[in-house]
Amino acid sequence: DDESITANGNEKDEEKDKTAGKTTDGDDKTKDKGENGGDKHSDKEDDDDGAKHFFSTKKETVFEGDDDEKRQDKEPNELDPDHRLLITCANNLVHSMDAAVALGVMRLMYYCAPADDCHLAVRALIEHLNDRREVSYCLLANIATMCAKRGNLFSSFYKEFFIRGIEPVFIKELKLDILSKIANESNITSILNEFQAYVRDTDIKFRCATIDVLFYFILFYLFCFVLKEKVCKY
């Protein structure tokens, strides 16, 4: 009887050990799953943070790339003293009688100066447009290039680019191109009234160029009107 009781006691001890072993294995598996789940959750958070950083960086990059014109029109409140000294010294050269000097000053202002500091340089450059037609062509070609990015610098001088009948065709075409780039809400009415005379010009090529610009105006302002209507709707 004592031997049977001892045997039964040993069997119960073995069963307890097995149960304890199973419990330990279950805890280990649960712990492993918890760690794996934590790693996956951590990886997911890292991916989300990376995606947010990518899209925010991309948005800033697109704004900076697209927004050459916006960045140039957004003038700083204060300029560095050396920067201000450069602009002041350059403005002293606008009184030169040489068209090349006036063009050089205007190019410097175009790239480095706020719009408020460009007025003198623009006025000095326009005064040379009545020079020889070779000089006028060179100046107008540069002005047309500048107007592609900063047309607001020349928009207040739009009447200086009105075309005269005695001018050669290549001068007329450049002035027409400039007028199409500097047109805005304040001067579009005067420019369109001027175009009424251009469409009756004796030069067929120039008449066709004027009609092309008018067609561009129609498409542009139609697009702006539709866009404005959609914005007001939503």
Short mmCIF file of C-alpha atoms in Angstrom, two decimals:
data_model
loop_
_atom_site.label_atom_id
_atom_site.label_comp_id
_atom_site.label_asym_id
_atom_site.label_seq_id
_atom_site.Cartn_x
_atom_site.Cartn_y
_atom_site.Cartn_z
CA ASP A 1 0.00 0.00 0.00
CA ASP A 2 2.82 2.38 0.82
CA GLU A 3 4.43 1.63 -2.53
CA SER A 4 1.15 2.27 -4.39
CA ILE A 5 0.65 5.60 -2.55
CA THR A 6 4.21 6.62 -3.43
CA ALA A 7 3.69 5.69 -7.08
CA ASN A 8 0.47 7.70 -7.23
CA GLY A 9 2.26 10.65 -5.64
CA ASN A 10 5.06 10.45 -8.23
CA GLU A 11 2.54 10.36 -11.08
CA LYS A 12 0.79 13.48 -9.73
CA ASP A 13 4.13 15.27 -9.46
CA GLU A 14 4.94 14.39 -13.07
CA GLU A 15 1.53 15.69 -14.23
CA LYS A 16 2.11 18.96 -12.36
CA ASP A 17 5.54 19.33 -13.98
CA LYS A 18 4.03 18.76 -17.45
CA THR A 19 1.28 21.30 -16.77
CA ALA A 20 3.85 23.83 -15.57
CA GLY A 21 5.94 23.17 -18.68
CA LYS A 22 2.99 23.75 -20.97
CA THR A 23 2.15 27.00 -19.16
CA THR A 24 5.74 28.19 -19.53
CA ASP A 25 5.75 27.35 -23.23
CA GLY A 26 2.46 29.21 -23.68
CA ASP A 27 3.83 32.29 -21.93
CA ASP A 28 6.95 32.20 -24.11
CA LYS A 29 4.84 31.96 -27.28
CA THR A 30 2.57 34.78 -26.10
CA LYS A 31 5.63 36.89 -25.32
CA ASP A 32 7.13 36.15 -28.75
CA LYS A 33 3.86 37.09 -30.45
CA GLY A 34 3.69 40.31 -28.43
CA GLU A 35 7.24 41.22 -29.41
CA ASN A 36 6.57 40.43 -33.08
CA GLY A 37 3.36 42.46 -32.96
CA GLY A 38 5.21 45.34 -31.37
CA ASP A 39 7.89 45.20 -34.04
CA LYS A 40 5.26 45.19 -36.79
CA HIS A 41 3.45 48.12 -35.16
CA SER A 42 6.73 49.99 -34.83
CA ASP A 43 7.59 49.29 -38.47
CA LYS A 44 4.16 50.54 -39.53
CA GLU A 45 4.62 53.78 -37.58
CA ASP A 46 8.05 54.25 -39.18
CA ASP A 47 6.51 53.71 -42.63
CA ASP A 48 3.76 56.26 -41.89
CA ASP A 49 6.31 58.79 -40.65
CA GLY A 50 8.43 58.20 -43.75
CA ALA A 51 5.45 58.65 -46.07
CA LYS A 52 4.43 61.89 -44.34
CA HIS A 53 7.98 63.20 -44.59
CA PHE A 54 8.17 62.25 -48.29
CA PHE A 55 4.93 63.98 -49.25
CA SER A 56 5.71 67.07 -47.17
CA THR A 57 9.15 67.30 -48.78
CA LYS A 58 7.64 66.75 -52.22
CA LYS A 59 5.07 69.48 -51.62
CA GLU A 60 7.77 71.93 -50.59
CA THR A 61 9.88 70.95 -53.60
CA VAL A 62 6.98 71.41 -56.02
CA PHE A 63 6.18 74.79 -54.49
CA GLU A 64 9.79 75.89 -54.73
CA GLY A 65 10.17 74.61 -58.30
CA ASP A 66 6.88 75.92 -59.62
CA ASP A 67 7.03 79.00 -57.73
CA ASP A 68 10.00 80.88 -59.28
CA GLU A 69 7.64 83.68 -60.12
CA LYS A 70 5.95 83.57 -56.71
CA ARG A 71 9.26 83.55 -54.92
CA GLN A 72 10.44 86.52 -56.95
CA ASP A 73 7.20 88.46 -56.40
CA LYS A 74 7.30 87.71 -52.66
CA GLU A 75 9.78 90.39 -51.70
CA PRO A 76 11.72 90.24 -48.42
CA ASN A 77 10.96 92.82 -45.75
CA GLU A 78 14.60 93.75 -45.25
CA LEU A 79 17.64 93.33 -47.46
CA ASP A 80 21.15 92.61 -46.36
CA PRO A 81 23.22 95.85 -46.15
CA ASP A 82 25.59 94.66 -48.87
CA HIS A 83 22.64 93.68 -51.06
CA ARG A 84 21.06 97.10 -50.56
CA LEU A 85 24.39 98.80 -51.35
CA LEU A 86 24.64 96.85 -54.61
CA ILE A 87 21.16 97.96 -55.70
CA THR A 88 21.84 101.58 -54.74
CA CYS A 89 25.12 101.69 -56.67
CA ALA A 90 23.52 100.06 -59.70
CA ASN A 91 20.70 102.61 -59.71
CA ASN A 92 23.30 105.37 -60.03
CA LEU A 93 24.18 103.98 -63.47
CA VAL A 94 20.70 104.35 -64.97
CA HIS A 95 21.53 107.89 -66.12
CA SER A 96 24.09 106.55 -68.59
CA MET A 97 23.51 107.41 -72.25
CA ASP A 98 24.73 103.96 -73.30
CA ALA A 99 21.93 101.46 -73.99
CA ALA A 100 24.20 98.54 -73.07
CA VAL A 101 24.76 100.01 -69.59
CA ALA A 102 21.02 100.50 -69.10
CA LEU A 103 20.40 96.91 -70.18
CA GLY A 104 23.10 95.62 -67.82
CA VAL A 105 21.57 97.49 -64.88
CA MET A 106 18.13 96.16 -65.74
CA ARG A 107 19.40 92.61 -65.89
CA LEU A 108 20.97 93.01 -62.46
CA MET A 109 17.72 94.40 -61.07
CA TYR A 110 15.73 91.61 -62.69
CA TYR A 111 17.68 88.93 -60.87
CA CYS A 112 18.57 90.66 -57.59
CA ALA A 113 16.21 93.53 -56.79
CA PRO A 114 12.65 93.77 -55.44
CA ALA A 115 10.02 95.20 -57.75
CA ASP A 116 9.97 98.56 -55.94
CA ASP A 117 13.65 99.13 -56.73
CA CYS A 118 13.34 98.31 -60.44
CA HIS A 119 11.28 101.33 -61.50
CA LEU A 120 14.24 103.59 -62.36
CA ALA A 121 16.03 100.87 -64.30
CA VAL A 122 12.89 100.03 -66.29
CA ARG A 123 12.31 103.69 -67.15
CA ALA A 124 15.93 104.15 -68.24
CA LEU A 125 15.80 101.07 -70.43
CA ILE A 126 12.56 102.11 -72.13
CA GLU A 127 14.02 105.52 -73.00
CA HIS A 128 16.50 103.74 -75.30
CA LEU A 129 13.76 101.99 -77.30
CA ASN A 130 13.59 104.92 -79.74
CA ASP A 131 17.23 104.40 -80.69
CA ARG A 132 18.36 102.71 -83.91
CA ARG A 133 16.23 99.73 -84.82
CA GLU A 134 19.11 97.30 -84.27
CA VAL A 135 19.46 98.56 -80.69
CA SER A 136 15.69 98.55 -80.22
CA TYR A 137 15.49 94.94 -81.38
CA CYS A 138 18.17 93.84 -78.90
CA LEU A 139 16.48 95.68 -76.01
CA LEU A 140 13.01 94.41 -76.89
CA ALA A 141 14.25 90.82 -77.16
CA ASN A 142 15.67 91.06 -73.63
CA ILE A 143 12.52 92.72 -72.31
CA ALA A 144 10.38 89.97 -73.83
CA THR A 145 12.51 87.37 -72.02
CA MET A 146 12.19 89.23 -68.71
CA CYS A 147 8.44 89.60 -69.11
CA ALA A 148 8.06 85.82 -69.29
CA LYS A 149 8.88 85.65 -65.55
CA ARG A 150 8.37 89.15 -64.16
CA GLY A 151 5.93 90.89 -66.44
CA ASN A 152 4.73 93.02 -63.54
CA LEU A 153 7.94 95.09 -63.81
CA PHE A 154 6.85 96.45 -67.22
CA SER A 155 3.05 96.32 -66.93
CA SER A 156 2.74 99.98 -65.90
CA PHE A 157 4.70 101.02 -69.03
CA TYR A 158 2.45 99.18 -71.47
CA LYS A 159 1.83 102.29 -73.60
CA GLU A 160 5.53 102.45 -74.44
CA PHE A 161 5.11 99.17 -76.34
CA PHE A 162 2.25 100.31 -78.53
CA ILE A 163 3.15 99.74 -82.17
CA ARG A 164 3.67 102.44 -84.77
CA GLY A 165 2.92 101.84 -88.41
CA ILE A 166 6.40 102.88 -89.64
CA GLU A 167 8.20 100.28 -87.53
CA PRO A 168 9.67 97.16 -89.19
CA VAL A 169 7.87 93.84 -88.82
CA PHE A 170 10.40 92.27 -86.43
CA ILE A 171 9.96 95.20 -84.01
CA LYS A 172 6.17 94.93 -84.27
CA GLU A 173 6.21 91.22 -83.48
CA LEU A 174 8.43 91.70 -80.41
CA LYS A 175 6.23 94.49 -79.06
CA LEU A 176 3.15 92.38 -79.67
CA ASP A 177 4.74 89.52 -77.73
CA ILE A 178 5.58 91.86 -74.83
CA LEU A 179 2.04 93.27 -74.73
CA SER A 180 0.65 89.75 -74.51
CA LYS A 181 2.89 89.04 -71.48
CA ILE A 182 2.34 92.24 -69.49
CA ALA A 183 -1.45 92.39 -69.91
CA ASN A 184 -3.34 92.35 -66.62
CA GLU A 185 -6.68 93.47 -65.23
CA SER A 186 -5.67 97.14 -65.06
CA ASN A 187 -4.44 97.53 -68.65
CA ILE A 188 -6.21 94.83 -70.64
CA THR A 189 -8.95 97.20 -71.83
CA SER A 190 -6.47 99.70 -73.30
CA ILE A 191 -4.47 96.92 -74.93
CA LEU A 192 -7.54 95.39 -76.55
CA ASN A 193 -8.61 98.80 -77.86
CA GLU A 194 -5.14 99.16 -79.37
CA PHE A 195 -5.44 95.74 -81.00
CA GLN A 196 -8.48 96.94 -82.94
CA ALA A 197 -6.12 99.03 -85.07
CA TYR A 198 -3.60 96.19 -85.40
CA VAL A 199 -6.09 93.79 -86.99
CA ARG A 200 -6.54 96.31 -89.84
CA ASP A 201 -2.81 96.57 -90.56
CA THR A 202 -1.70 96.21 -94.17
CA ASP A 203 0.77 93.45 -93.26
CA ILE A 204 -1.09 90.14 -93.36
CA LYS A 205 1.51 88.37 -91.23
CA PHE A 206 1.21 90.97 -88.48
CA ARG A 207 -2.58 90.82 -88.60
CA CYS A 208 -2.46 87.06 -88.13
CA ALA A 209 -0.04 87.46 -85.19
CA THR A 210 -2.45 89.93 -83.56
CA ILE A 211 -5.35 87.51 -83.99
CA ASP A 212 -3.27 84.76 -82.37
CA VAL A 213 -2.66 86.97 -79.34
CA LEU A 214 -6.37 87.83 -79.13
CA PHE A 215 -7.21 84.14 -79.25
CA TYR A 216 -4.73 83.55 -76.41
CA PHE A 217 -6.40 86.31 -74.37
CA ILE A 218 -9.83 84.77 -74.92
CA LEU A 219 -8.69 81.31 -73.81
CA PHE A 220 -6.81 82.65 -70.80
CA TYR A 221 -9.60 84.83 -69.46
CA LEU A 222 -12.20 82.17 -70.23
CA PHE A 223 -10.15 79.71 -68.18
CA CYS A 224 -9.87 82.23 -65.33
CA PHE A 225 -13.63 82.86 -65.44
CA VAL A 226 -14.45 79.13 -65.33
CA LEU A 227 -11.98 78.58 -62.51
CA LYS A 228 -13.46 81.47 -60.54
CA GLU A 229 -16.98 80.11 -61.02
CA LYS A 230 -15.91 76.68 -59.72
CA VAL A 231 -14.20 78.20 -56.68
CA CYS A 232 -17.30 80.27 -55.86
CA LYS A 233 -19.47 77.20 -56.32
CA TYR A 234 -17.54 75.10 -53.83
#
